[in-house]
Every structure is written in C-alpha cells, then in structure tokens.
Coordinates of C-alpha atoms and ligand atoms in Angstrom, one line a residue:
M1 CA 2.8 22.5 6.8
T2 CA 4.7 20.9 3.9
P3 CA 2.7 17.9 2.6
L4 CA 4.3 14.5 3.0
F5 CA 4.0 13.7 -0.7
Q6 CA 3.6 16.3 -3.5
L7 CA 3.0 15.0 -6.9
H8 CA 3.6 17.7 -9.5
N9 CA 2.6 17.3 -13.2
L10 CA 3.4 13.7 -12.9
S11 CA 3.3 11.5 -16.1
K12 CA 4.3 8.0 -16.8
C13 CA 4.0 6.2 -20.2
F14 CA 4.6 2.6 -21.2
G15 CA 5.2 2.7 -24.9
A16 CA 2.2 4.3 -26.4
T17 CA 0.1 4.0 -23.2
T18 CA -0.1 6.9 -20.9
A19 CA -0.6 5.2 -17.6
I20 CA -0.4 8.5 -15.6
G21 CA -0.9 11.8 -17.3
N22 CA -0.2 15.2 -15.7
V23 CA -1.3 14.3 -12.1
N24 CA -1.1 16.8 -9.3
L25 CA -1.7 15.7 -5.8
N26 CA -0.8 16.8 -2.3
I27 CA -0.9 14.3 0.5
A28 CA -0.5 15.3 4.1
R29 CA 1.0 13.2 6.9
G30 CA -1.8 11.0 8.4
E31 CA -4.2 11.2 5.5
I32 CA -6.3 8.2 4.6
I33 CA -7.0 8.1 0.9
A34 CA -8.8 5.7 -1.4
L35 CA -7.6 5.5 -5.0
I36 CA -10.5 4.5 -7.2
G37 CA -11.0 3.9 -10.9
S38 CA -11.5 1.2 -13.4
S39 CA -9.0 -1.5 -14.4
G40 CA -6.1 0.1 -16.2
S41 CA -6.9 3.6 -15.0
G42 CA -3.4 3.9 -13.4
K43 CA -3.8 3.1 -9.7
T44 CA -0.9 0.7 -9.4
T45 CA 1.3 2.9 -11.5
L46 CA 0.6 5.9 -9.3
L47 CA 1.3 3.9 -6.1
K48 CA 4.6 2.8 -7.6
L49 CA 5.5 6.3 -8.6
I50 CA 4.9 7.5 -5.0
N51 CA 7.0 4.5 -3.8
G52 CA 9.9 5.3 -6.1
Q53 CA 9.5 2.0 -7.8
H54 CA 8.7 3.8 -11.1
I55 CA 10.5 6.9 -12.2
A56 CA 8.3 9.5 -13.8
D57 CA 8.8 10.5 -17.4
E58 CA 7.7 14.0 -16.6
G59 CA 7.0 15.9 -13.4
D60 CA 8.2 14.9 -10.0
V61 CA 7.4 13.4 -6.6
T62 CA 8.4 15.4 -3.6
L63 CA 8.8 13.6 -0.3
A64 CA 8.8 15.7 2.8
G65 CA 9.8 18.8 0.8
K66 CA 12.5 17.2 -1.3
K67 CA 12.2 15.8 -4.8
I68 CA 12.9 12.1 -4.9
T69 CA 15.2 12.5 -7.9
E70 CA 17.3 14.9 -5.8
Q71 CA 17.7 12.7 -2.8
S72 CA 20.9 10.8 -2.1
N73 CA 20.9 7.0 -2.2
K74 CA 21.0 7.1 1.6
E75 CA 18.1 9.5 1.9
L76 CA 16.1 7.5 -0.6
R77 CA 16.8 4.2 1.3
R78 CA 15.7 5.8 4.5
A79 CA 12.6 7.3 2.9
R80 CA 11.6 4.0 1.3
S81 CA 12.1 2.1 4.6
E82 CA 9.4 4.3 6.0
I83 CA 7.0 3.4 3.2
A84 CA 5.4 -0.1 3.3
Y85 CA 4.1 -1.2 -0.1
I86 CA 1.5 -4.0 0.0
P87 CA 1.3 -5.2 -3.6
Q88 CA -1.8 -6.6 -5.3
D89 CA -0.5 -10.2 -4.7
L90 CA 0.6 -9.3 -1.1
G91 CA 4.3 -10.0 -1.8
L92 CA 4.6 -12.8 0.8
V93 CA 7.0 -15.7 0.4
K94 CA 4.5 -18.6 0.8
S95 CA 7.1 -21.2 1.6
L96 CA 8.2 -19.3 4.7
K97 CA 6.6 -19.3 8.2
V98 CA 4.5 -16.4 9.2
F99 CA 7.1 -14.9 11.6
Q100 CA 9.8 -15.2 8.9
N101 CA 7.6 -13.2 6.4
I102 CA 7.1 -10.6 9.0
F103 CA 10.9 -10.4 9.7
L104 CA 11.2 -9.6 6.0
G105 CA 9.6 -6.2 6.8
K106 CA 13.1 -5.1 8.0
V107 CA 14.9 -6.3 4.9
G108 CA 17.4 -3.6 3.9
R109 CA 17.6 -2.4 7.5
I110 CA 19.4 -5.4 8.8
S111 CA 22.1 -7.4 7.0
T112 CA 21.1 -10.5 5.0
L113 CA 23.3 -12.6 7.3
K114 CA 21.5 -11.3 10.4
M115 CA 18.1 -11.9 8.7
L116 CA 19.1 -15.5 8.0
K117 CA 20.2 -15.9 11.6
H118 CA 16.9 -14.5 12.7
F119 CA 15.1 -17.0 10.4
I120 CA 16.8 -20.0 12.0
F121 CA 17.3 -18.7 15.6
P122 CA 14.6 -16.0 16.1
P123 CA 15.5 -13.7 19.0
K124 CA 13.0 -13.9 21.8
N125 CA 12.4 -10.1 21.9
E126 CA 11.7 -9.9 18.1
L127 CA 9.3 -12.9 18.4
L128 CA 7.5 -11.1 21.2
T129 CA 7.2 -8.0 19.1
V130 CA 5.9 -10.0 16.1
H131 CA 3.5 -11.9 18.4
K132 CA 2.0 -8.7 19.7
I133 CA 1.5 -7.4 16.2
L134 CA -0.2 -10.6 15.2
Q135 CA -2.4 -10.3 18.2
R136 CA -3.4 -6.9 17.0
V137 CA -4.3 -8.2 13.6
G138 CA -6.0 -11.2 15.0
I139 CA -3.9 -14.1 13.9
D140 CA -1.4 -14.7 16.8
D141 CA -2.0 -18.4 16.7
K142 CA -0.4 -18.5 13.3
L143 CA 3.1 -17.3 14.3
Y144 CA 4.8 -20.6 13.4
H145 CA 2.5 -21.7 10.6
Y146 CA 3.6 -21.9 7.0
T147 CA 2.2 -18.9 5.1
A148 CA 1.0 -21.1 2.3
N149 CA -1.4 -22.9 4.7
L150 CA -3.2 -19.6 5.6
S151 CA -6.4 -18.5 4.0
G152 CA -6.4 -15.4 1.7
G153 CA -7.8 -13.2 4.5
Q154 CA -5.2 -14.4 7.0
Q155 CA -2.4 -13.8 4.5
Q156 CA -3.6 -10.2 4.1
R157 CA -3.3 -9.8 7.8
V158 CA 0.3 -11.2 7.6
A159 CA 1.1 -8.5 4.9
L160 CA -0.4 -5.8 7.2
A161 CA 1.6 -7.2 10.2
R162 CA 4.8 -7.0 8.1
S163 CA 4.1 -3.3 7.4
I164 CA 3.6 -2.6 11.1
Y165 CA 6.8 -4.5 12.0
Q166 CA 8.7 -2.5 9.3
G167 CA 7.9 0.6 11.3
A168 CA 6.5 2.3 8.2
Q169 CA 5.0 5.8 8.4
T170 CA 3.1 5.3 5.2
I171 CA 1.2 2.3 3.9
L172 CA 0.6 2.1 0.2
A173 CA -1.9 -0.8 -0.2
D174 CA -2.7 -1.9 -3.8
E175 CA -6.1 -3.5 -3.7
P176 CA -5.2 -5.9 -0.9
I177 CA -8.8 -7.2 -0.5
S178 CA -9.4 -8.6 -3.9
A179 CA -9.1 -12.3 -3.0
V180 CA -11.6 -12.5 -0.1
D181 CA -15.3 -12.5 0.6
P182 CA -17.1 -9.1 1.3
A183 CA -17.3 -9.6 5.1
R184 CA -13.6 -10.3 5.4
A185 CA -12.7 -7.4 3.0
R186 CA -14.7 -5.1 5.2
S187 CA -13.1 -6.2 8.4
L188 CA -9.6 -5.9 6.8
I189 CA -10.2 -2.4 5.7
K190 CA -11.6 -1.5 9.1
L191 CA -8.5 -2.9 10.7
L192 CA -6.2 -1.1 8.2
I193 CA -7.8 2.2 9.0
E194 CA -7.9 1.7 12.8
I195 CA -4.2 0.8 12.8
S196 CA -3.3 3.7 10.5
Q197 CA -5.1 6.0 12.9
E198 CA -3.6 4.4 16.0
H199 CA -0.1 4.8 14.6
K200 CA -0.8 8.1 12.9
L201 CA 0.2 6.6 9.5
T202 CA -0.6 7.9 6.1
L203 CA -2.6 5.3 4.2
I204 CA -3.2 5.3 0.4
M205 CA -5.1 2.4 -0.9
S206 CA -6.4 1.4 -4.3
I207 CA -9.8 -0.2 -4.0
H208 CA -12.4 -1.5 -6.5
N209 CA -15.2 -1.7 -3.9
I210 CA -16.9 1.7 -4.0
E211 CA -19.2 1.0 -1.1
L212 CA -16.3 0.3 1.2
A213 CA -14.3 3.2 -0.2
Q214 CA -17.2 5.6 0.6
E215 CA -17.9 4.1 4.0
F216 CA -14.3 4.2 5.3
F217 CA -12.2 6.7 3.4
P218 CA -12.5 10.4 4.1
R219 CA -10.8 11.3 0.8
L220 CA -11.6 9.7 -2.6
V221 CA -9.3 10.2 -5.5
G222 CA -10.9 9.0 -8.8
L223 CA -8.5 8.1 -11.6
K224 CA -9.7 7.8 -15.2
E225 CA -7.3 7.0 -18.0
G226 CA -4.4 8.1 -15.9
E227 CA -5.8 11.5 -15.0
I228 CA -7.6 12.7 -11.8
L229 CA -11.3 13.0 -12.4
F230 CA -12.1 14.0 -8.9
D231 CA -10.5 14.4 -5.4
K232 CA -13.3 14.7 -2.8
T233 CA -14.8 13.6 0.4
T234 CA -18.0 12.2 -1.1
V235 CA -18.9 11.4 -4.7
S236 CA -22.2 11.4 -6.4
Q237 CA -23.6 8.5 -8.5
T238 CA -23.1 10.7 -11.6
E239 CA -19.4 11.1 -10.9
L240 CA -19.1 7.4 -10.3
D241 CA -20.9 6.7 -13.6
E242 CA -18.5 9.0 -15.4
L243 CA -15.5 7.3 -13.6
Y244 CA -16.4 3.9 -14.8
Q245 CA -17.9 4.8 -18.2
L246 CA -15.9 3.2 -21.0
S247 CA -14.4 5.8 -23.4
N248 CA -14.9 5.4 -27.2
K249 CA -11.3 4.3 -27.4
Q250 CA -11.9 1.6 -24.8
L251 CA -15.1 0.4 -26.5
T252 CA -13.3 -0.3 -29.7
Q253 CA -10.4 -2.2 -28.0
Ligands
LIG1 N1 5.0 -2.4 -16.7 C1 4.1 -2.1 -17.7 N2 4.4 -2.2 -19.0 C2 3.5 -1.9 -19.9 N3 2.3 -1.3 -19.7 C3 2.0 -1.1 -18.4 C4 2.9 -1.5 -17.3 N4 2.3 -1.2 -16.1 C5 1.1 -0.7 -16.4 N5 0.9 -0.6 -17.8 C6 -0.3 -0.1 -18.4 O1 -0.6 1.2 -17.8 C7 -2.0 1.3 -17.6 C8 -2.3 1.5 -16.1 O2 -2.0 0.3 -15.5 P1 -2.2 0.1 -13.9 O3 -1.7 -1.3 -13.6 O4 -1.6 1.2 -13.2 O5 -3.8 0.1 -13.8 P2 -4.7 -0.2 -12.5 O6 -5.6 1.0 -12.3 O7 -3.8 -0.5 -11.3 O8 -5.5 -1.4 -12.9 P3 -6.2 -2.6 -12.0 O9 -7.4 -2.1 -11.3 O10 -6.5 -3.7 -13.0 O11 -5.1 -3.1 -11.1 C9 -2.6 0.1 -18.3 O12 -3.0 0.4 -19.6 C10 -1.5 -0.9 -18.2 O13 -1.7 -1.9 -19.3
LIG2 MG1 -3.6 -2.3 -10.2

C-alpha cells in the first residue's frame, strides 16, 4: 500500500544552518511515531515540512502518492484540513472560551462569517459534539470557561479536542507536553495514543522525554543535526548516548 507520507531526500536550510538534511522516511496510515533528538536537531522543521508549512529546498514530500508541490490549491487545502498540527505553544487563543477554541478546528472549512456566528450563537448540535469530545478528553466541565483560566495540562486537552473536532486523519504534535508535570505528561500521551488508535489516526509527535517515548511509541525516529540517526522500534542506551552527544561543532558554539 502507498504510504500516507513519503519524504524523499528532503532538505531544508535556514541561512547557513541545515535544519533538515537529506531525510528519507515513509509513514503509513495509522502509524504512531515519536520524533526524538536534542534541541535544534530539526524536529519542528520536519513536522512543518510534513504539514506543508515549510517548503523543502531539496527533495519532496508525497502525500497519499502525490507530491505536495504538484497538488492544486484545492487538493492542498483538503489535505491540510486532514492534518491537525499542535504546535509547541499549543496555538490556542487564550482570550476565547474553550468551545470557541475548539470551533477554530474547522477554520478554513467554514466561512469566517459562519465561524463568528457560531462563536456568538453556538448551534446546539455543534456544542453537543464539542461536549462529547471534551468528555473524551476529560474536561467537559470546562466547555464555557475562558481558555486562559485553564491549567497547562487542561489547555493541552483543549488542543487535542480541537484536532478531533477538526476531523483530522493525522495529528502532528510538537512536544505538547513540555509545560506539565511528569504524571500529567504521561496521561496526556496515553490519551493521545488511545484516541489515535480509536480513530485510526496517524500520529507523529516530537518528544523530549525518552522514557515516555520508549514506553508508548512503537516507532522511534532519532534526528541528529537534521539527519536520521535511527528509525526503530527499540533503541539502546548507546544509540541514545550518540543521539544526544554534542558534536565538536556544538561544543564550540
Ligand atoms: N525560522 C527559522 N529561521 C532560522 N533558523 C531556524 C528557523 N527554524 C529553525 N531554525 C534552525 O533550524 C535548526 C532546527 O530547528 P528546529 O526548531 O527544527 O529544532 P527542534 O528539534 O524542534 O528543537 P527543540 O527541541 O528545541 O524544539 C536549529 O538550528 C534552528 O535554529
Ligand atoms: Mg521544536
């Protein structure tokens, strides 16, 4: 079967920095993948290349058999509406209520005017859908709360709820657990994976916590200085040491 995403000889530079260098990766529909590697190794850049937010300098990203650069605007819009990207800072509008942030998951699918209407007069059926999703992520009592008043862990659940409401087939999550304590980080990852399995979603998540990555993710992709160091089910301590070892170049920076 054609992989959902095929990354072929992918490279992306920012000035003199090679953020991603010659990456090849095939990702099948429904795969659950952890992207690991030290700060600056290229995890966010890779997620943004998959998402179409960054355009590669060299190589290409193929989505369901067709290169992103060869897709029409309409095809690209449709493809992107099926990808939920949870950024490092979660991308929530803190001044909005929880249900309004979740409605934003459908931005681009419905008109701005309709979205504004929904903000002010939320349709009952949509609220019911959002309420059910919030139940699933464990914060249904927060439906009408202002997002700014939620804890970091609760806000992460709002971001996850927004991806589910969006109807995404793929979740690209960029270290969404950095701001919470270890117990909450663990329970959020568990939830993310359970929901991905329930809905048969593809999940690619960048994560710094190696213990959690090894415990929950069946495929670990290790990035070092923009290149793939390993792509495996389990990794040894030696491989991890190599992944996080500073290069001579980094030691002199
Ligand atoms: N927009 C940008 N402009 C200039 N350089 C950038 C830009 N985005 C990323 N870089 C550089 O590319 C490299 C990879 O950055 P990236 O953000 O992908 O790393 P990361 O693995 O996500 O790091 P972290 O774990 O800290 O989030 C870094 O050297 C970074 O400074
Ligand atoms: Mg990053």
